[in-house]
JSON list of C-alpha atoms in Angstrom, two decimals:
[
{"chain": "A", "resi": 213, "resn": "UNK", "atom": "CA", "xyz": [4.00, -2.20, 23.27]},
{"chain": "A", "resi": 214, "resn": "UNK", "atom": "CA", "xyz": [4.33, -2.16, 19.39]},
{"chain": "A", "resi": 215, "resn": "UNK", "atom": "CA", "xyz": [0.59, -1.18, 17.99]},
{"chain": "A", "resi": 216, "resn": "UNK", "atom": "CA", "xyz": [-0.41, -2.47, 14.49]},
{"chain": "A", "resi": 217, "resn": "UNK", "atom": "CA", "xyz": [2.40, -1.46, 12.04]},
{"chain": "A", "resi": 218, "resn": "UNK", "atom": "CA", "xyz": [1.70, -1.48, 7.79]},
{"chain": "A", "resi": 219, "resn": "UNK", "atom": "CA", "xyz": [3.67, -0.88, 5.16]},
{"chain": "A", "resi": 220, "resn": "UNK", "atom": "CA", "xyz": [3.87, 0.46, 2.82]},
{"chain": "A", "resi": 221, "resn": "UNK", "atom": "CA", "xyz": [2.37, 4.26, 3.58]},
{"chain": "A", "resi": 222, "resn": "UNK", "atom": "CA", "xyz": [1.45, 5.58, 0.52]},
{"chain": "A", "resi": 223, "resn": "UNK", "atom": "CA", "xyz": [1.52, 2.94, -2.83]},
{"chain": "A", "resi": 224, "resn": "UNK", "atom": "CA", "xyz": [1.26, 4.09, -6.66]},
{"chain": "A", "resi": 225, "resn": "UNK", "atom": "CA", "xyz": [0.12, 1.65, -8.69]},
{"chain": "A", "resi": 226, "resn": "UNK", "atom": "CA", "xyz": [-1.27, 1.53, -12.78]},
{"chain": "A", "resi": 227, "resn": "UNK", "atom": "CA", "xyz": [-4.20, -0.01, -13.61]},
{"chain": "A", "resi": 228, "resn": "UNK", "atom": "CA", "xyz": [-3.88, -4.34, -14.42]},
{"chain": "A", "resi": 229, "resn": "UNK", "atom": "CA", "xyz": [-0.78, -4.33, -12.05]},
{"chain": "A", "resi": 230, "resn": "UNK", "atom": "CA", "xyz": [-0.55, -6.18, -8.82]},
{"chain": "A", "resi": 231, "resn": "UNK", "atom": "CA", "xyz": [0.19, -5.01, -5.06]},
{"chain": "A", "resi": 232, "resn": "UNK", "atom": "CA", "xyz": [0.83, -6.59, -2.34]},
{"chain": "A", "resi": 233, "resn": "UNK", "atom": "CA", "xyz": [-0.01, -5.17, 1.28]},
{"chain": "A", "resi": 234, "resn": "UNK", "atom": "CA", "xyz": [1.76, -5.82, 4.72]},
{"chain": "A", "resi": 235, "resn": "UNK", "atom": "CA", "xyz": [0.46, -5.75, 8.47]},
{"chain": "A", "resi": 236, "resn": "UNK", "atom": "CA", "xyz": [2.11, -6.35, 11.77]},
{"chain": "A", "resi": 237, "resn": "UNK", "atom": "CA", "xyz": [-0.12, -7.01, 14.35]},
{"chain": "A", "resi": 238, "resn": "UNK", "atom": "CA", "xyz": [0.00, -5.91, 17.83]},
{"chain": "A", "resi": 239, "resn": "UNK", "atom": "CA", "xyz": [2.22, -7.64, 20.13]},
{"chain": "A", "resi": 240, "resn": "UNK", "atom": "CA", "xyz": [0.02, -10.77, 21.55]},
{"chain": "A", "resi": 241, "resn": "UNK", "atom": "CA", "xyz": [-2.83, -10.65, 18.84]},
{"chain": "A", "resi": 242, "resn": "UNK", "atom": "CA", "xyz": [-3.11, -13.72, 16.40]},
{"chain": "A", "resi": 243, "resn": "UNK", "atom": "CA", "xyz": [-5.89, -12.69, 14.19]},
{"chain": "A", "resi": 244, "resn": "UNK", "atom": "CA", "xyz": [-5.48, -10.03, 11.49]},
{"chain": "A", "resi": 245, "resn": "UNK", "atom": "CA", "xyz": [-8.61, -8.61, 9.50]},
{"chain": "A", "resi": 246, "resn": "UNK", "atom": "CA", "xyz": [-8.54, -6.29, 6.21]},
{"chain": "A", "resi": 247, "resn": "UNK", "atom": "CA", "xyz": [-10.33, -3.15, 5.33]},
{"chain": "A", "resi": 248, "resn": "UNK", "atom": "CA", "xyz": [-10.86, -1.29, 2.35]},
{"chain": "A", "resi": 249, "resn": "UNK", "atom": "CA", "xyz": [-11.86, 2.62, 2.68]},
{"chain": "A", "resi": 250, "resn": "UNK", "atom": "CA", "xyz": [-12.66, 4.81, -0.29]},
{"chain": "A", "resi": 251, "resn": "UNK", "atom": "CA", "xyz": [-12.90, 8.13, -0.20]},
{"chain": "A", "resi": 252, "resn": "UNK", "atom": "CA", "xyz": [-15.11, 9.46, 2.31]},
{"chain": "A", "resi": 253, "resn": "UNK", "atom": "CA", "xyz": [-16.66, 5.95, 3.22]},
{"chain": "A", "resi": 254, "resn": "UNK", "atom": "CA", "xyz": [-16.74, 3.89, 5.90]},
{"chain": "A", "resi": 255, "resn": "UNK", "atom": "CA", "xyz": [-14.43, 1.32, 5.72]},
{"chain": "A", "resi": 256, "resn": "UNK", "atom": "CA", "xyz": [-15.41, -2.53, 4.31]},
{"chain": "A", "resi": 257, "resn": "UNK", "atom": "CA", "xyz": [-14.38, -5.93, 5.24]},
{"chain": "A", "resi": 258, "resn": "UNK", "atom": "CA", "xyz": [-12.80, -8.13, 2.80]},
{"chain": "A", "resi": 259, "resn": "UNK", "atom": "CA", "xyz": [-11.22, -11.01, 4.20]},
{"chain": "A", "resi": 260, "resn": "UNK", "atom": "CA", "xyz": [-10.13, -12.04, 8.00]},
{"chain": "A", "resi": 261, "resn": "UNK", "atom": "CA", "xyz": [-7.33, -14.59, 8.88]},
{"chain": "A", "resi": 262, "resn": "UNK", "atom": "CA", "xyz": [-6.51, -16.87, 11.58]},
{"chain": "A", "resi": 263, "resn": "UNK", "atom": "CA", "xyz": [-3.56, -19.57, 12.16]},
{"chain": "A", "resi": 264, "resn": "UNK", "atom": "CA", "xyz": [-3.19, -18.93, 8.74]},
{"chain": "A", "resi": 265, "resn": "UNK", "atom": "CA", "xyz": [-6.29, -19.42, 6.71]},
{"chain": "A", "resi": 266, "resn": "UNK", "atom": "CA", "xyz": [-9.15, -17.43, 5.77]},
{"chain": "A", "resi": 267, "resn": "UNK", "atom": "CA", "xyz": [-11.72, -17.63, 8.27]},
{"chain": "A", "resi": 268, "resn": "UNK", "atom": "CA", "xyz": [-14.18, -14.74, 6.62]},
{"chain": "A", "resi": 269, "resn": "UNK", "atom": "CA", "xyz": [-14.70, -12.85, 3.53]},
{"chain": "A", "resi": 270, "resn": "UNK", "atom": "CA", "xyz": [-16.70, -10.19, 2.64]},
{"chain": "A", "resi": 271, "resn": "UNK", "atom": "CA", "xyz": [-18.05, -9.28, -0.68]},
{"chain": "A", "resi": 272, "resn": "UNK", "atom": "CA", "xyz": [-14.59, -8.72, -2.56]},
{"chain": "A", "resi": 273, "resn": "UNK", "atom": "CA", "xyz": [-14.00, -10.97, -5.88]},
{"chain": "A", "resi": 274, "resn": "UNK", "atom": "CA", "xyz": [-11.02, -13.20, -6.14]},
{"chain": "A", "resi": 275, "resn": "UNK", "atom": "CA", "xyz": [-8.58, -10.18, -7.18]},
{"chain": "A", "resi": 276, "resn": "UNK", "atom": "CA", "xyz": [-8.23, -10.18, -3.41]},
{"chain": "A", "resi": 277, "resn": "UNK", "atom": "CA", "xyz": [-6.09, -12.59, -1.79]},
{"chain": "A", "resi": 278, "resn": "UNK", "atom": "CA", "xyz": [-4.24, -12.85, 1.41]},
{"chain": "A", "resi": 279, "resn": "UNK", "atom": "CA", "xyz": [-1.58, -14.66, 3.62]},
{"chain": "A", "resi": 280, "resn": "UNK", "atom": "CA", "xyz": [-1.36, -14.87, 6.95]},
{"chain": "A", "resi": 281, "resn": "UNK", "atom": "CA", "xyz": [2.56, -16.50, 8.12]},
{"chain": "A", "resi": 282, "resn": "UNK", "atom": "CA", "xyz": [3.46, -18.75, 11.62]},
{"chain": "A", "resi": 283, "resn": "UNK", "atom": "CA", "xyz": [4.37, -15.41, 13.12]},
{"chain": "A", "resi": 284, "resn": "UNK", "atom": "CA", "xyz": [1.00, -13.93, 12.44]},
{"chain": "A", "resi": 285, "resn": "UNK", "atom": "CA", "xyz": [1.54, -10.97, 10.45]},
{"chain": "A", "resi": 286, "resn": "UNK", "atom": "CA", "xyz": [-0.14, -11.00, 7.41]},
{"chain": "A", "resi": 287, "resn": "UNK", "atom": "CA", "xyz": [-0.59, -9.22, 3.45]},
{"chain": "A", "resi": 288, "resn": "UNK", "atom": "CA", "xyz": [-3.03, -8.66, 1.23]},
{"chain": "A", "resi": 289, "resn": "UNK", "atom": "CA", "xyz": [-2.79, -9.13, -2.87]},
{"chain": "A", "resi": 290, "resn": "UNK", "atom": "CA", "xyz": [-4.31, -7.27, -5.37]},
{"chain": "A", "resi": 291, "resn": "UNK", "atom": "CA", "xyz": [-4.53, -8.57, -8.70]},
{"chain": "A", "resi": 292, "resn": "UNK", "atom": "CA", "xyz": [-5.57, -7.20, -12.22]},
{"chain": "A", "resi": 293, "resn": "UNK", "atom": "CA", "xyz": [-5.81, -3.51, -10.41]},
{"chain": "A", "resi": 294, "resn": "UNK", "atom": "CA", "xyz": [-8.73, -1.51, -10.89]},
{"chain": "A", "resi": 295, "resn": "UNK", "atom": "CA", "xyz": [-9.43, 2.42, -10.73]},
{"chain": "A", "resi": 296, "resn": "UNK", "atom": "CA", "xyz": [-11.82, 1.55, -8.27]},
{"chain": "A", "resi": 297, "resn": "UNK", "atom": "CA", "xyz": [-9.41, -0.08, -5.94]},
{"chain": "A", "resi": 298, "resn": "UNK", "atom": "CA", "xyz": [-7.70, 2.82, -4.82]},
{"chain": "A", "resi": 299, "resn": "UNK", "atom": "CA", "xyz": [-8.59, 3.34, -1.00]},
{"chain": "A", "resi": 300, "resn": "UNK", "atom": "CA", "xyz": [-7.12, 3.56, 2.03]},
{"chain": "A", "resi": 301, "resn": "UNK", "atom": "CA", "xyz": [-6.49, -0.16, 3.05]},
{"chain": "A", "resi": 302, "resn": "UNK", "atom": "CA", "xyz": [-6.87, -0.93, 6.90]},
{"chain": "A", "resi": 303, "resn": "UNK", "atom": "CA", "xyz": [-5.27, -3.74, 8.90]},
{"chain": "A", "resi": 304, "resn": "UNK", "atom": "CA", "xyz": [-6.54, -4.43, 12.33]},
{"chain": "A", "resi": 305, "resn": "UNK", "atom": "CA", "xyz": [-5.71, -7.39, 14.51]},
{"chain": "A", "resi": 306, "resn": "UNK", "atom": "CA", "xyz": [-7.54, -8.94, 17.68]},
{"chain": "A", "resi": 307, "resn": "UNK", "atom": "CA", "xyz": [-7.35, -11.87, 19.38]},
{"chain": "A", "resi": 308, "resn": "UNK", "atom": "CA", "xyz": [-9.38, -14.33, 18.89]},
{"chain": "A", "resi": 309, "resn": "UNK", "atom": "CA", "xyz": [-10.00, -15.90, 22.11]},
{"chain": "A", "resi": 310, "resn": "UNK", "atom": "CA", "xyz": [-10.67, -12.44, 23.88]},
{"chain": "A", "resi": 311, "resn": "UNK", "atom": "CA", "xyz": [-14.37, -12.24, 24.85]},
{"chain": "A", "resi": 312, "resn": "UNK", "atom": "CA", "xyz": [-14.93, -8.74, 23.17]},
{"chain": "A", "resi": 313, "resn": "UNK", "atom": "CA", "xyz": [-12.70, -9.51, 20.22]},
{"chain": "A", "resi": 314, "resn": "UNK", "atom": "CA", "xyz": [-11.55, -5.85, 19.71]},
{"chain": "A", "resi": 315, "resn": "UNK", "atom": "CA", "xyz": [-10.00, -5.11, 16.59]},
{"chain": "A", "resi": 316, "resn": "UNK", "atom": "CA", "xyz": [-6.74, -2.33, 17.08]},
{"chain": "A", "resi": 317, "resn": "UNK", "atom": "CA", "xyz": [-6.26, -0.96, 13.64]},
{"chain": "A", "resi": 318, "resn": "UNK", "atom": "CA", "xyz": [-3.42, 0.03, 11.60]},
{"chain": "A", "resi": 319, "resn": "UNK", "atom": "CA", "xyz": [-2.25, 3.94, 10.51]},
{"chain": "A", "resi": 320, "resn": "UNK", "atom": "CA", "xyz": [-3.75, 2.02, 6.58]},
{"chain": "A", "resi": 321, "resn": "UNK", "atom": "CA", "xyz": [-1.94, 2.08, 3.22]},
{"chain": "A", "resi": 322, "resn": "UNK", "atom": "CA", "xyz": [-3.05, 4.50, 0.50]},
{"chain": "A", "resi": 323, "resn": "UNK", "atom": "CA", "xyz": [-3.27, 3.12, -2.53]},
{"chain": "A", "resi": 324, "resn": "UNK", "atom": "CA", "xyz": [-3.55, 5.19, -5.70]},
{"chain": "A", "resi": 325, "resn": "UNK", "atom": "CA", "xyz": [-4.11, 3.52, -9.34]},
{"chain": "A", "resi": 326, "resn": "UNK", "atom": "CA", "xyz": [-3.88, 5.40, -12.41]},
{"chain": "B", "resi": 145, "resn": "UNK", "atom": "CA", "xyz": [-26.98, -9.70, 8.44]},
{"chain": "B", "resi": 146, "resn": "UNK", "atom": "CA", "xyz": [-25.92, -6.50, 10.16]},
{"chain": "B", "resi": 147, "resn": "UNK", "atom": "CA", "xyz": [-26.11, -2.68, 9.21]},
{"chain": "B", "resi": 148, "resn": "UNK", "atom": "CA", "xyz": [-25.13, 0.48, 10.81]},
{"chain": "B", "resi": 149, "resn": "UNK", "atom": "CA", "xyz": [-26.84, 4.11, 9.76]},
{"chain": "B", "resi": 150, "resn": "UNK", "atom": "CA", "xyz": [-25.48, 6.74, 11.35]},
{"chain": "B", "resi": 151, "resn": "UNK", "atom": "CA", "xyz": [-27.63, 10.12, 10.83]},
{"chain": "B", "resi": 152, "resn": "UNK", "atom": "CA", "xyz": [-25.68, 12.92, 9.87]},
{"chain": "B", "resi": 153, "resn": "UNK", "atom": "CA", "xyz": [-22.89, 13.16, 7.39]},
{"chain": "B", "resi": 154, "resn": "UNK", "atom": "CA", "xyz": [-21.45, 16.24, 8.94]},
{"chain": "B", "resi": 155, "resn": "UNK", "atom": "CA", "xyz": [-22.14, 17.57, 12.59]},
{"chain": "B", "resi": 156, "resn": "UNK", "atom": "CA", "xyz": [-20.87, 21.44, 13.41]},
{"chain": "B", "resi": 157, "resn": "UNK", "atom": "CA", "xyz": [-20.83, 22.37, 17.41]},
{"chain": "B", "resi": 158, "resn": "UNK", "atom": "CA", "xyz": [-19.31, 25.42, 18.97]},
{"chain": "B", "resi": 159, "resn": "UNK", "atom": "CA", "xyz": [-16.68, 24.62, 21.22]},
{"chain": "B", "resi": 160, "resn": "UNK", "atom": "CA", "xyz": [-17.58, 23.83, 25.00]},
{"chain": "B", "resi": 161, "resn": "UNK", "atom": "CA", "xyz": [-21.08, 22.62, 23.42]},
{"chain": "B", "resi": 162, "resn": "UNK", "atom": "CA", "xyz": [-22.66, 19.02, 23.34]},
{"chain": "B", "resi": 163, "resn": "UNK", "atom": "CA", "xyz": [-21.78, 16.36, 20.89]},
{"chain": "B", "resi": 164, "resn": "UNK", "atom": "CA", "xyz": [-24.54, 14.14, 20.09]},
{"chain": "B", "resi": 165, "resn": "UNK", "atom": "CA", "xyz": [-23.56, 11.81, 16.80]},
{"chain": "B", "resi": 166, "resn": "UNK", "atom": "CA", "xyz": [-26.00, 9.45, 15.94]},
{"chain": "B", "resi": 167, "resn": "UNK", "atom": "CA", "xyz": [-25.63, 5.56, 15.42]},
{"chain": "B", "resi": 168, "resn": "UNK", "atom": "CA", "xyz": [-28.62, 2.69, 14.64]},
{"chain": "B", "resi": 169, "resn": "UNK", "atom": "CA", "xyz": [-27.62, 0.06, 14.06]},
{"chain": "B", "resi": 170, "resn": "UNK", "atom": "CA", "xyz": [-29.93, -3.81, 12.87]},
{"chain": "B", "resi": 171, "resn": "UNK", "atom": "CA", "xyz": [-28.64, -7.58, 13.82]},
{"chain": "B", "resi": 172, "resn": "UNK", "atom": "CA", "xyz": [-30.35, -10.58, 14.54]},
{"chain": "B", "resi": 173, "resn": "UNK", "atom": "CA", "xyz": [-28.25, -11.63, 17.03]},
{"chain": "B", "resi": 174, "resn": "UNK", "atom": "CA", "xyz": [-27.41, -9.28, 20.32]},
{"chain": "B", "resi": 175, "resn": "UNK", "atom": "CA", "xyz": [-24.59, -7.26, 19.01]},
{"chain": "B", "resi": 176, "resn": "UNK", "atom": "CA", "xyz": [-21.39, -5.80, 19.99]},
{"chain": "B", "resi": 177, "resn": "UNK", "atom": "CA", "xyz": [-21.09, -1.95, 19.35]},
{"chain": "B", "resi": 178, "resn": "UNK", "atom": "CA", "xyz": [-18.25, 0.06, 18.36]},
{"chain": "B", "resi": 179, "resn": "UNK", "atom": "CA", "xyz": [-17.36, 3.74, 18.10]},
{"chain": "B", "resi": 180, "resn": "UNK", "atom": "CA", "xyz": [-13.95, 4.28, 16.17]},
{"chain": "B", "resi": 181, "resn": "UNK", "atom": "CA", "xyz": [-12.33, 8.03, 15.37]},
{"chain": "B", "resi": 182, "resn": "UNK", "atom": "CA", "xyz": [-10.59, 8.48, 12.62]},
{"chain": "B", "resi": 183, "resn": "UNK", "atom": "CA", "xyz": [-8.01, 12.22, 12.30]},
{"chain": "B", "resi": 184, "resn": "UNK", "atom": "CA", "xyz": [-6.86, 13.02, 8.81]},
{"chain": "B", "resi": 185, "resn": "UNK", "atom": "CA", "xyz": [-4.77, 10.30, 7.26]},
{"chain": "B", "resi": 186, "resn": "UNK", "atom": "CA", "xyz": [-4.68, 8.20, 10.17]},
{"chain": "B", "resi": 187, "resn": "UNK", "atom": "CA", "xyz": [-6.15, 4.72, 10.94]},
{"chain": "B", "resi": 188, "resn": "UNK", "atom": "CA", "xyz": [-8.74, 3.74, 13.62]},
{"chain": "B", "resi": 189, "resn": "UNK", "atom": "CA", "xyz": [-8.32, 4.55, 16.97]},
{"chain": "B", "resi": 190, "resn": "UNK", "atom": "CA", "xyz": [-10.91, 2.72, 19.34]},
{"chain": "B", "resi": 191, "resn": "UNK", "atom": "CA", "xyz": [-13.19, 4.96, 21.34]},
{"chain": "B", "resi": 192, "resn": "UNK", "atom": "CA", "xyz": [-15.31, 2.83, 23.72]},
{"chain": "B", "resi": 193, "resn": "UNK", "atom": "CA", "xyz": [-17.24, -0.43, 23.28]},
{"chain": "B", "resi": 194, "resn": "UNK", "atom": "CA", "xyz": [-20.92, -2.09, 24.36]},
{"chain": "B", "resi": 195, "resn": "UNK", "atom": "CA", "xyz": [-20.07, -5.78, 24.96]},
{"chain": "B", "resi": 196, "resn": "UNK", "atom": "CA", "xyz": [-23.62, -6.76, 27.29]},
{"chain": "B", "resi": 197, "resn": "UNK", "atom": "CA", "xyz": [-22.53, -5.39, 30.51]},
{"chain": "B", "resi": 198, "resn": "UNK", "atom": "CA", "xyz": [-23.02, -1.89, 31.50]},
{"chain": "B", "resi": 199, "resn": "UNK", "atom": "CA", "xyz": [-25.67, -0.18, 28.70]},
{"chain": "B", "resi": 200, "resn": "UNK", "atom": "CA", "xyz": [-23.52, 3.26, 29.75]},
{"chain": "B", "resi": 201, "resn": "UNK", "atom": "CA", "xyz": [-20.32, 3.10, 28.51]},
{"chain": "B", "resi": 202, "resn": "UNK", "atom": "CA", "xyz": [-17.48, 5.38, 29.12]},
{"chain": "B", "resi": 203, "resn": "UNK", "atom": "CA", "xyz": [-15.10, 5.76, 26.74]},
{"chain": "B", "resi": 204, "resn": "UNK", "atom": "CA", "xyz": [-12.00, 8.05, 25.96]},
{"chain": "B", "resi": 205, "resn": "UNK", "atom": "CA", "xyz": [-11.64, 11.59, 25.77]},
{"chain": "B", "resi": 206, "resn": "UNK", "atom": "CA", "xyz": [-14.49, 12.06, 27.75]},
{"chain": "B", "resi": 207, "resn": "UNK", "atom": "CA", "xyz": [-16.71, 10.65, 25.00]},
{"chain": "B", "resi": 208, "resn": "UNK", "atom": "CA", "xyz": [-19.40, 8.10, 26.00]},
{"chain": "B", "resi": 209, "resn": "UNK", "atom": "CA", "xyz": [-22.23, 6.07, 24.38]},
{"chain": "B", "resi": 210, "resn": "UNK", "atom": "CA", "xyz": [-25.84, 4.43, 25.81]},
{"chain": "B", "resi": 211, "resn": "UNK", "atom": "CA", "xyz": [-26.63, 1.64, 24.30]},
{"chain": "B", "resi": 212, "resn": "UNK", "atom": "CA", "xyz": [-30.61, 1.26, 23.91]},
{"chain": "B", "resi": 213, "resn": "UNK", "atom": "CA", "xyz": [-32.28, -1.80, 22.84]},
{"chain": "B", "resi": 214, "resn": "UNK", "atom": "CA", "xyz": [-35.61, -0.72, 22.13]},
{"chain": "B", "resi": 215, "resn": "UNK", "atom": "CA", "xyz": [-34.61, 1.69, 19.79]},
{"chain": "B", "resi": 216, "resn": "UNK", "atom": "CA", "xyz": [-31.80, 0.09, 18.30]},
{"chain": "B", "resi": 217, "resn": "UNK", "atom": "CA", "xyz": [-29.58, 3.07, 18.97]},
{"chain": "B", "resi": 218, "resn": "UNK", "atom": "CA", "xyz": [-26.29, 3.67, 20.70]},
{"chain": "B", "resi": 219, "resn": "UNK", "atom": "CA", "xyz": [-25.68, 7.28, 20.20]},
{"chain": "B", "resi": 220, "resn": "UNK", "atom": "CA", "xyz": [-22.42, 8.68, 21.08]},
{"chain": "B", "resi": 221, "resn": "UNK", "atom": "CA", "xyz": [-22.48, 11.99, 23.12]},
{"chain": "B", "resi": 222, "resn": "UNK", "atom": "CA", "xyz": [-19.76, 14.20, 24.93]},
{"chain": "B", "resi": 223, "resn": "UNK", "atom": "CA", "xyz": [-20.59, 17.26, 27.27]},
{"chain": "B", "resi": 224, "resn": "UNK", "atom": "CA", "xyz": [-18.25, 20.03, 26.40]},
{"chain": "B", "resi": 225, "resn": "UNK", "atom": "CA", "xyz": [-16.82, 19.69, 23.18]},
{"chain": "B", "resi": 226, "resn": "UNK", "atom": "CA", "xyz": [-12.96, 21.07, 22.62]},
{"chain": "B", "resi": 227, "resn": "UNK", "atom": "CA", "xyz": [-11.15, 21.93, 19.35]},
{"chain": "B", "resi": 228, "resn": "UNK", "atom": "CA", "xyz": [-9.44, 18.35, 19.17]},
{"chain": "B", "resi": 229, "resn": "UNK", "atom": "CA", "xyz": [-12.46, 16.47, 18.49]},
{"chain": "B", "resi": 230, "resn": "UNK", "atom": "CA", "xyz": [-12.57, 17.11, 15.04]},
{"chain": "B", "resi": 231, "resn": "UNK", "atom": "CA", "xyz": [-12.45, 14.32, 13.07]},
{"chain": "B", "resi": 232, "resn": "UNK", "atom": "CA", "xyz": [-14.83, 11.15, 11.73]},
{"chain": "B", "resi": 233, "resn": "UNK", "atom": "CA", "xyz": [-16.76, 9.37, 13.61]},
{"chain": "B", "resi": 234, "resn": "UNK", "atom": "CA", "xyz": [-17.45, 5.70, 12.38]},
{"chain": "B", "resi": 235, "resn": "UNK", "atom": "CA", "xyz": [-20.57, 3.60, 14.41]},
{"chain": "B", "resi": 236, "resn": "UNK", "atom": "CA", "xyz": [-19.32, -0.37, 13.91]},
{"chain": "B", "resi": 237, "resn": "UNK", "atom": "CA", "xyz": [-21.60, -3.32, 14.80]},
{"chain": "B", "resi": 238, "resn": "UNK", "atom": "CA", "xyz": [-19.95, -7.09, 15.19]},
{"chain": "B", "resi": 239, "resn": "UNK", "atom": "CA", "xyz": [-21.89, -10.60, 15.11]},
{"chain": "B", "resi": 240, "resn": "UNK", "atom": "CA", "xyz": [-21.40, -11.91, 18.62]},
{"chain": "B", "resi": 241, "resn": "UNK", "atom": "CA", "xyz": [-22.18, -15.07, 17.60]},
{"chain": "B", "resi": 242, "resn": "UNK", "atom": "CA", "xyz": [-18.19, -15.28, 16.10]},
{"chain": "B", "resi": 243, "resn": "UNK", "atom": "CA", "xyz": [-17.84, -14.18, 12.78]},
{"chain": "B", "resi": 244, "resn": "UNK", "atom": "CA", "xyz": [-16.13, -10.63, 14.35]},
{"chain": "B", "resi": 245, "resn": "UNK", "atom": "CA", "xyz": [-15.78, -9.20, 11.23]},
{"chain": "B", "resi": 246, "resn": "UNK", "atom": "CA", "xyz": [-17.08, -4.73, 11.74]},
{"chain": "B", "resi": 247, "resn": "UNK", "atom": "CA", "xyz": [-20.16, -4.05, 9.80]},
{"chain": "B", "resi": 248, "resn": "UNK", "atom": "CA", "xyz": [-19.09, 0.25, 9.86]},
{"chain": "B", "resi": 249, "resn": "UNK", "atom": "CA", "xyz": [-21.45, 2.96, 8.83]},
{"chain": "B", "resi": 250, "resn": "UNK", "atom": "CA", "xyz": [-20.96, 5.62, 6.76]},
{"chain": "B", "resi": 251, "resn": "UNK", "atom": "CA", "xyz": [-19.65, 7.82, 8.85]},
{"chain": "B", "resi": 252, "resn": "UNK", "atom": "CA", "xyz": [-20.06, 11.36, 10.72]},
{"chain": "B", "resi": 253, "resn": "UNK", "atom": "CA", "xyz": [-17.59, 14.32, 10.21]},
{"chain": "B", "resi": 254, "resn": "UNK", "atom": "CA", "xyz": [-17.65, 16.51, 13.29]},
{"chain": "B", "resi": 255, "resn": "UNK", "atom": "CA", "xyz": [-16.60, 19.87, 13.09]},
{"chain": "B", "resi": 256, "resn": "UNK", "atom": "CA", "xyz": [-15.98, 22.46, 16.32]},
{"chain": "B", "resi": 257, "resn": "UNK", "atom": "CA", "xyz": [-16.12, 26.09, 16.05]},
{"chain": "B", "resi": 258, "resn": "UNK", "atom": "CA", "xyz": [-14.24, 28.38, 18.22]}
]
């Protein structure tokens, strides 16, 4: 049974540029959720998707977008890059109908921006 | 809205000794509890999970956590601590009433000495 997959690993980016992020859920999950951890922090919700739309966002601006497709794997865009946004991003998927909703996470991307 | 404080940035044990790491946690609705471990460079790996049944709950690698309404607490403990358990500790809380996105805490680093 596949776990959450992401790619890419490791992502160097220069500040104003844009990324783009990509998460395979785990086999039989249809909701995917993003994370953002910096450096020694626990990590933050920014936005969480369901049969393809947004369902929640945290307190990210609009440099953050994301897409979830029919198969349910999703990305996550990064406009107008900022020092600040390098972290170690975190997918995690869950189904939504489960009673507990537990969220399986993702090995993360790191991002670095110069 | 929902926090998490964990007490303790860093926790040091001797091996075979007791892990106690600390997690409080506030929401106005009854939550759902989380205790994630995270080993260099990798992702989230579940641990064990309150979800309104059992206020004892087992978890993996012989780790467990009480969850304790009164105080707002559900500290995670362990009896005998082994070299392998080094890594962070993240406390998460979740809105039961649907929203599902992790509220995480900061964090507690656990190191074991031989």
């Amino acid at each position: 049974d596949a776990g959450v997959t992401q790619s890419p690993t490791h992502l160097i980016k220069t500040r104003g540029q844009q990324v783009t992020l990509r998460c395979s859920p785990k086999s039989g999950h249809d909701t995917v959720s993003w994370y953002q951890q910096a450096l020694g922090q626990g990590p933050q919700f920014i936005f969480q998707y369901y049969e393809e739309e947004e369902r929640q966002r945290g307190n990210f601006p609009d440099r953050f977008s994301g897409h979830q497709f029919p198969n349910y794997s999703s990305e996550l865009n990064v406009n107008a890059l900022l020092l600040g946004d390098s972290a170690l991003y975190l997918c995690a998927s869950s189904l939504l109908a489960g009673s507990t909703d537990t969220q399986y996470f993702g090995p993360g991307t790191r991002l670095t921006v110069l | 809205a929902q926090s998490v404080t964990q007490l303790g940035s860093h926790v040091s044990v001797s091996e075979g000794a007791l892990v106690l790491l600390r997690c409080n946690y506030s929401s106005s609705v009854p939550p759902y509890l989380f205790w994630y471990v995270q080993y260099p460079n990798q992702g989230l790996q579940l641990l064990l999970k309150y979800t309104s049944a059992a206020t004892l709950v087992k978890g993996i690698n012989g780790f467990e956590a009480e969850f304790k309404k009164s105080e707002t607490s559900f500290h995670l403990t362990k009896p005998s601590a082994h070299m392998s358990d080094a890594a962070e500790y993240f406390c998460a809380v979740s809105d039961r009433a649907g929203r599902r996105a992790l509220t995480f805490g900061s964090g507690t680093r656990l190191q074991v000495q031989p």
